[in-house]
Coordinates of C-alpha atoms and ligand atoms in Angstrom, one line a residue:
X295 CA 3.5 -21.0 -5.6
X296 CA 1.7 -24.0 -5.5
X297 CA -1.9 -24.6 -7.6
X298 CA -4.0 -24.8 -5.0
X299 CA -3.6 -20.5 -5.0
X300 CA -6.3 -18.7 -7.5
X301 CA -4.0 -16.1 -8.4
X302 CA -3.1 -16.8 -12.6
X303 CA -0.2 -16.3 -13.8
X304 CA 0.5 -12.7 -15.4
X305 CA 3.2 -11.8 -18.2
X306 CA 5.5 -10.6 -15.5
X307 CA 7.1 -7.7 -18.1
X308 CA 3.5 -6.1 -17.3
X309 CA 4.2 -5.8 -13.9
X310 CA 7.5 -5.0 -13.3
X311 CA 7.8 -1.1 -13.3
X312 CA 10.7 -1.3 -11.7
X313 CA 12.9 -3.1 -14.3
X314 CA 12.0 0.0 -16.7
X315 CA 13.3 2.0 -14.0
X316 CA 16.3 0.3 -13.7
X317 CA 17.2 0.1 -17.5
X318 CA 16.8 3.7 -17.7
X319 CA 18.8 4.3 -13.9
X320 CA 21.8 2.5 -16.0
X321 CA 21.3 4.4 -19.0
X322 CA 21.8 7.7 -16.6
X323 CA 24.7 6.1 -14.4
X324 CA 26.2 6.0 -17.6
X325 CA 25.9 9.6 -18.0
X326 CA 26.5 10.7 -15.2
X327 CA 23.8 11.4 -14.0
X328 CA 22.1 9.6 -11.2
X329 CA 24.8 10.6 -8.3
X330 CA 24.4 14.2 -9.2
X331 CA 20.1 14.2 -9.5
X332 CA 20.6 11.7 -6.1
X333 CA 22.1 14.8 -4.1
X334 CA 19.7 17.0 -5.5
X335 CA 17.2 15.2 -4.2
X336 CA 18.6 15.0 -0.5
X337 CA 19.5 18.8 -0.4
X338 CA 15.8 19.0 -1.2
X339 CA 14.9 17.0 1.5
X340 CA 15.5 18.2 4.7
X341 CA 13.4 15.4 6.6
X342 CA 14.7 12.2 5.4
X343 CA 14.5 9.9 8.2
X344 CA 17.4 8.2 9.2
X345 CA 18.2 5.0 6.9
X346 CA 16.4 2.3 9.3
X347 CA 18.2 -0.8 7.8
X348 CA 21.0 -2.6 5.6
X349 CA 17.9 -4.0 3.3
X350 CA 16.3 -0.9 2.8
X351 CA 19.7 0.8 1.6
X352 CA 19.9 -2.2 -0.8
X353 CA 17.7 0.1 -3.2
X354 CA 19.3 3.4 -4.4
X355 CA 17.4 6.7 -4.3
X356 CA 15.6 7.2 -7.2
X357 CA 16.4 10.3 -9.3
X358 CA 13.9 13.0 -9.1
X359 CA 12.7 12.6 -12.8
X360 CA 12.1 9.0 -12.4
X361 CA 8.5 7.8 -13.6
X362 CA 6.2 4.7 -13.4
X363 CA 5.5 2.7 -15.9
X364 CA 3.1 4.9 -17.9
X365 CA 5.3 7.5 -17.4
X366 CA 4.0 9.5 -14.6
X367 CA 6.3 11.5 -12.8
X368 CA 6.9 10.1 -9.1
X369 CA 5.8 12.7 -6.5
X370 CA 8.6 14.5 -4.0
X371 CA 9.3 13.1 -1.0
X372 CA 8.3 15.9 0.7
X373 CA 4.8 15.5 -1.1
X374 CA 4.5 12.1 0.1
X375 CA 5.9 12.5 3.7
X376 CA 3.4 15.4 4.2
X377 CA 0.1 14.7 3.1
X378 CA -1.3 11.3 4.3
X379 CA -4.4 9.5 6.1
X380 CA -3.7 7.9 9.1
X381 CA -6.8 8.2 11.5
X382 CA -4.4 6.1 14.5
X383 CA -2.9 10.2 15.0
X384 CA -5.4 12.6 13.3
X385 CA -8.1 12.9 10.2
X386 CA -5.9 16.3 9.2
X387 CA -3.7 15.0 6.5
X388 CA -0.8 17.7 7.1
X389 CA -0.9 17.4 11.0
X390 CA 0.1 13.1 10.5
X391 CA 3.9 13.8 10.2
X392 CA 4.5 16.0 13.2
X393 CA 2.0 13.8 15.1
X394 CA 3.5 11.3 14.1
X395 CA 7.2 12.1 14.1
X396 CA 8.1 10.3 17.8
X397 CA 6.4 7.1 16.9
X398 CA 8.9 4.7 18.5
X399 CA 8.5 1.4 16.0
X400 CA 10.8 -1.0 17.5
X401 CA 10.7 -3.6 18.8
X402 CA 8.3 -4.7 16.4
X403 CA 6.6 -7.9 15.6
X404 CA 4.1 -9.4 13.2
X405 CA 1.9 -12.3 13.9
X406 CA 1.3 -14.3 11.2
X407 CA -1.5 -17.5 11.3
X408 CA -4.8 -18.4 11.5
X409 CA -5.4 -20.9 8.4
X410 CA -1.7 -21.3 8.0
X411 CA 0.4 -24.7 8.0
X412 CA 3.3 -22.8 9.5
X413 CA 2.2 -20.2 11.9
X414 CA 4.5 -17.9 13.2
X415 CA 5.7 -14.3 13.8
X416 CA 8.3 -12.1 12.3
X417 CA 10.7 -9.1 13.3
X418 CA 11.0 -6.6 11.0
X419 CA 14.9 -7.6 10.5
X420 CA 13.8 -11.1 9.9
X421 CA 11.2 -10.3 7.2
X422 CA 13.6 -8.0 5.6
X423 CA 16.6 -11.1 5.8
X424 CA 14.1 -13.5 4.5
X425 CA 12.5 -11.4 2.1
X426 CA 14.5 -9.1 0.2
X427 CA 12.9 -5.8 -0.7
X428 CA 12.9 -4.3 -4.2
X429 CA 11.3 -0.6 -5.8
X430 CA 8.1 -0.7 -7.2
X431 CA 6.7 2.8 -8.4
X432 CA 3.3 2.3 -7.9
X433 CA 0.0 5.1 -7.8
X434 CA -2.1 5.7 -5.3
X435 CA -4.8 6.4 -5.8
X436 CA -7.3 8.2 -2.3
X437 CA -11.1 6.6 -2.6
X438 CA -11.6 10.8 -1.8
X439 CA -9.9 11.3 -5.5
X440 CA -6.4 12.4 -4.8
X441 CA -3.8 10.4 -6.0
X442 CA 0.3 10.3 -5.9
X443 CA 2.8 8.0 -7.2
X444 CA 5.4 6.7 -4.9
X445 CA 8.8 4.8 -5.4
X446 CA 8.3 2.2 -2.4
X447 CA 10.4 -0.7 -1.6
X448 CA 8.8 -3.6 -0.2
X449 CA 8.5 -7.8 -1.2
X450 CA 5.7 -9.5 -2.2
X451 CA 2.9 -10.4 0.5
X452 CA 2.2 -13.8 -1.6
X453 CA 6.4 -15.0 -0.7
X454 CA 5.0 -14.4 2.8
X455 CA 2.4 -15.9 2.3
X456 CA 4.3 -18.8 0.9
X457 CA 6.5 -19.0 4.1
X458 CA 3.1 -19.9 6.3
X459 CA 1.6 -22.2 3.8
X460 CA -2.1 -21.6 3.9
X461 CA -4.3 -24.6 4.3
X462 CA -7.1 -25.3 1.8
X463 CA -9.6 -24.0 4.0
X464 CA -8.1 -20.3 3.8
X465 CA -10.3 -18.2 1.2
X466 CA -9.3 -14.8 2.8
X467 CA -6.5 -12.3 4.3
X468 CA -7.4 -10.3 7.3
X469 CA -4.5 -7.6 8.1
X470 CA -4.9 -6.0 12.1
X471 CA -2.7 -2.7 12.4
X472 CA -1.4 -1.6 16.1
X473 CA -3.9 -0.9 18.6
X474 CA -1.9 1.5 21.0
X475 CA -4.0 4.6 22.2
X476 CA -1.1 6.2 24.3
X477 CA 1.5 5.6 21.2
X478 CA -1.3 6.9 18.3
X479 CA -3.5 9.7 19.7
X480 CA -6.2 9.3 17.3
X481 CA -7.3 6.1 19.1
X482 CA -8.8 8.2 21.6
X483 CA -11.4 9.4 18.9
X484 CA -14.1 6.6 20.0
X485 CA -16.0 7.3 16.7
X486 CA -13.9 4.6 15.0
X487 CA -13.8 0.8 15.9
X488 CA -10.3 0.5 16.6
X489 CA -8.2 -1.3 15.8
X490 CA -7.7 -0.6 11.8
X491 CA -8.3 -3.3 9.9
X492 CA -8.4 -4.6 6.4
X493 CA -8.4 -7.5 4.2
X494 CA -8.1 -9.2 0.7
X495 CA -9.2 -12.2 -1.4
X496 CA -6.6 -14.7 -1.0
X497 CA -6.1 -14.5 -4.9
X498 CA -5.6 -10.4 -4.6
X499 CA -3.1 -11.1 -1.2
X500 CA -0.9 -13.5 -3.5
X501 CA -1.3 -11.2 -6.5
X502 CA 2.8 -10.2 -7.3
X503 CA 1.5 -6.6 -7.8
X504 CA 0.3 -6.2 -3.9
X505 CA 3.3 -5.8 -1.3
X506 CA 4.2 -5.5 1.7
X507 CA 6.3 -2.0 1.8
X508 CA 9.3 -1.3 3.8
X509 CA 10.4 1.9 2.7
X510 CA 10.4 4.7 0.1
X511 CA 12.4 6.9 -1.6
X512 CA 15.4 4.5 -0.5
X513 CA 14.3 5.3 3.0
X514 CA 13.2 3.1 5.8
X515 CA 9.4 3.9 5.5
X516 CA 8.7 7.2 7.6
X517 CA 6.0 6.8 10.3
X518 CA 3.4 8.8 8.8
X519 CA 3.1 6.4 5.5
X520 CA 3.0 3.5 7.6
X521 CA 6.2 2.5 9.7
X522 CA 7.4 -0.2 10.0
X523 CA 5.7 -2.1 7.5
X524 CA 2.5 -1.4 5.9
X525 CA 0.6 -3.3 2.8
X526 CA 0.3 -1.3 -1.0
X527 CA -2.5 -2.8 -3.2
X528 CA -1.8 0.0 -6.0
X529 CA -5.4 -1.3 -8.2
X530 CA -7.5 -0.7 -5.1
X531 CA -8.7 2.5 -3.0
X532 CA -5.6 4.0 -0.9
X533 CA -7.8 2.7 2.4
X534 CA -7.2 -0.9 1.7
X535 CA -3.4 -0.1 1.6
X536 CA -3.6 -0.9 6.2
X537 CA -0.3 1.0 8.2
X538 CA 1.7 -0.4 11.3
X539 CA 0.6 -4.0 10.7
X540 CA 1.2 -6.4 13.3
X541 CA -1.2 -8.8 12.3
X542 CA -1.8 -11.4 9.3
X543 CA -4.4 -13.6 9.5
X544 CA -5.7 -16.5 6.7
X545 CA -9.5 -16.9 7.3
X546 CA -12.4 -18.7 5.4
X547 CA -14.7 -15.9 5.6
X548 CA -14.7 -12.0 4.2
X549 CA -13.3 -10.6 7.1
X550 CA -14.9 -7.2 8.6
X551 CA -12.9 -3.5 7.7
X552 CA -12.9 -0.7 9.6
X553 CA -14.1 1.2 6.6
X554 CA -16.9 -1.3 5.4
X555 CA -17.8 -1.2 8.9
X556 CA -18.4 2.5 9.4
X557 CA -20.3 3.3 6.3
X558 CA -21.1 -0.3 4.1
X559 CA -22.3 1.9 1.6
X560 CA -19.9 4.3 0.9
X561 CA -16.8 1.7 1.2
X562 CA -16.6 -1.6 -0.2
X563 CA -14.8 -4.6 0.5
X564 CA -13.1 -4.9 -3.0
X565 CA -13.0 -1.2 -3.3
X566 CA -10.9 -1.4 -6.5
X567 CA -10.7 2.2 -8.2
X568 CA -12.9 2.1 -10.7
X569 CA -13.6 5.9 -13.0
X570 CA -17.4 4.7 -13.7
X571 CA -18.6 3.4 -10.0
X572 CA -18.9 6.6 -8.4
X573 CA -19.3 7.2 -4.4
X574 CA -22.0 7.7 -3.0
X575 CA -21.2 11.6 -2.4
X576 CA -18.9 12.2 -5.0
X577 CA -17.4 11.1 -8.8
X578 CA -14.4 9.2 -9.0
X579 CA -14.1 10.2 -12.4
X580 CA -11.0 12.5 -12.3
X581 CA -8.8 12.8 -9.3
X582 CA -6.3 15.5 -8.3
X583 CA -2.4 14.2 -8.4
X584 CA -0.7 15.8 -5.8
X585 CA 1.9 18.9 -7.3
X586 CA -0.5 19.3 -10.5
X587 CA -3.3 22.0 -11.2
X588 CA -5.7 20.5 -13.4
X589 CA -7.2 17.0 -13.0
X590 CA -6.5 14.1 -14.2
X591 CA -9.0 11.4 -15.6
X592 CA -8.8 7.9 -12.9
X593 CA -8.4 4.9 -14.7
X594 CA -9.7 1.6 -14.3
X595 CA -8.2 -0.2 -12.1
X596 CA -5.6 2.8 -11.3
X597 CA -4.0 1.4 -14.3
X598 CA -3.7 -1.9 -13.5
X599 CA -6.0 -2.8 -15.6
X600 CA -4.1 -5.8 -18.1
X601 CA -2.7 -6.9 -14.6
X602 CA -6.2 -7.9 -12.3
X603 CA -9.0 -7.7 -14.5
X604 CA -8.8 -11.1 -14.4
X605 CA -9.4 -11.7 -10.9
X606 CA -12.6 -10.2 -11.3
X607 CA -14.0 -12.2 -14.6
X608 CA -17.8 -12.8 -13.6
X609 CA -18.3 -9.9 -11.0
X610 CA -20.3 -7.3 -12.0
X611 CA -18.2 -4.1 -12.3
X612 CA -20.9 -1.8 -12.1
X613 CA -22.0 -3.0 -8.5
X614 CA -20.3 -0.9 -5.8
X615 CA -18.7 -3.5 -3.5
Ligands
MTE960 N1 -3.6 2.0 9.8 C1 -4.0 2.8 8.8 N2 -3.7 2.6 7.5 C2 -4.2 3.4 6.6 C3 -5.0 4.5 6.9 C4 -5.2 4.8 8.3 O1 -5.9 5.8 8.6 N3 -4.7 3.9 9.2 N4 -5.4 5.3 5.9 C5 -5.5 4.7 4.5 C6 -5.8 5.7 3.5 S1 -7.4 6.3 3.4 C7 -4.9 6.0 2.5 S2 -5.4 7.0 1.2 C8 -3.5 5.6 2.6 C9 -2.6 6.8 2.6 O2 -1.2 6.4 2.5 P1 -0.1 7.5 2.6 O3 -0.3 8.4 3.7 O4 1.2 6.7 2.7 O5 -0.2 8.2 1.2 O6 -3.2 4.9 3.8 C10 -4.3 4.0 4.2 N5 -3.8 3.1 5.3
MO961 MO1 -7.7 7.2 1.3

């Protein structure tokens, strides 16, 4: 990465989750362990998809007790496959995977330019040959305070980034997912200004903690959280984390959101979880982890907190933006 990028360096043993995970997946291969919790797993399972890819085999199942880095427990697959937000096929969050199930995802291509040296557009095969996916158990964390955490695979946006070389001028990311009304039914709903779109800072795009994700669970990424490739911002509101991306763009200018432009109010451009800014019409104080009973207190930054604050040093963080 070159200077001319605002993102500062970070002590990368603070944000690699998935190097803990992988100390302790050695320490249970050595006993045994991980083949035997790994078919557990898949007879729980029923509805893996089928593995899309060579890269996204490249990273193992993890075992069922696997955790982030605070220790969390990761959510099932089933949890994750069938509860989402993905307006494209319908606002009901357990109706997205049956809707959602036929979604035919290849070919697929993303366009990536605008205020780029190197402008060009990638197949899913090439991004995956040219940018090798690894796990990162992230949370997420719903701006409507329910949260999982989820072993995805994916690379980092900012290597992408890299590979187009931004010119000086670029300040910000915009991020375009498919527009395809007779493919994703809930483009029909006329209510939202399709097509969904999102966008970062350029610092937060080339931040190593924000990726572009390929899969989860070992799996080539089902439809419903985002097939084929989709972004993961883990210190920001789930809504920033845009599905079915076809489209990177480097601009000057804040680019426009589909949520920000719906209700400005109620969802900000930053939108990073924060347990003390509540929303308009509700607290984001606790939030409800999927598979648990009582809540559990949000923290700032979902977190991430050691990782980003600095990337924020002179914003207010008691504005809602
Ligand atoms: N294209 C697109 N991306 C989207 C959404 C959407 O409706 N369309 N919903 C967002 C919201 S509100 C959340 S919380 C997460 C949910 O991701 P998951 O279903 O994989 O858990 O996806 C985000 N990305
Ligand atoms: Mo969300």
């Amino acid at each position: 990465m070159t200077s001319k990028f605002k993102s500062k360096p970070i002590d990368r043993s603070e944000i690699t989750p998935e190097e803990t995970y992988l100390s302790r997946r050695d320490v249970l291969k050595a006993m045994g362990i991980v083949t035997a919790s790994a078919a557990l797993l898949a007879a729980c399972a029923p509805n893996l998809p089928e593995t899309g890819s060579a890269a996204a085999t490249a990273v193992n199942i993890p075992p069922s007790d696997a955790t982030d880095e605070i220790g969390d427990p990761v959510n099932t697959y089933e949890e994750i496959a069938n509860y989402n937000n993905y307006y494209e096929f319908t606002t009901d969050k357990q109706g997205v995977a049956r809707l959602a199930a036929d979604f035919d995802t290849e070919p697929w291509s993303i366009q990536v330019g605008g205020l780029v040296n190197n402008p060009r557009s990638y197949t899913i095969a090439e991004l995956q040959e040219k940018f090798p996916v690894e796990e990162r158990i992230y949370r997420l964390r719903c701006v409507e305070a329910w949260s999982m955490v989820i072993p995805w695979q994916g690379f980092e946006l900012g290597a992408l980034l890299a590979d187009v070389d931004p010119t000086e001028e670029a300040q910000y990311v915009r991020f375009e997912a498919l527009l395809d009304p007779k493919r994703m039914p809930g483009q029909n709903n006329k209510l939202y200004p399709w097509p969904y779109q999102e966008g970062l800072r350029l610092d937060e795009a080339m931040h190593p903690l924000t990726i572009i994700a390929t899969g989860l669970y070992g799996r080539a990424m089902p439809n419903q959280n985002g097939a084929p490739v989709r972004l993961v911002v883990p210190w920001k509101y789930g809504f920033k984390s845009i599905k079915a991306i076809t489209k990177i763009e480097l601009v000057a200018e804040e680019p426009a959101t589909m949520w920000n432009t719906i209700a400005p109010n109620e969802y900000g451009f930053y939108a990073n979880v924060n347990p003390q800014v509540d929303h308009p019409r509700w607290s984001q104080k606790t939030e409800r982890r999927i598979g648990e009973l009582s809540r559990r207190a949000t923290l700032m930054f979902n977190g991430y907190e050691a990782d980003v604050a600095n990337l924020y040093q002179g914003m207010d963080l008691s504005v809602y933006y």
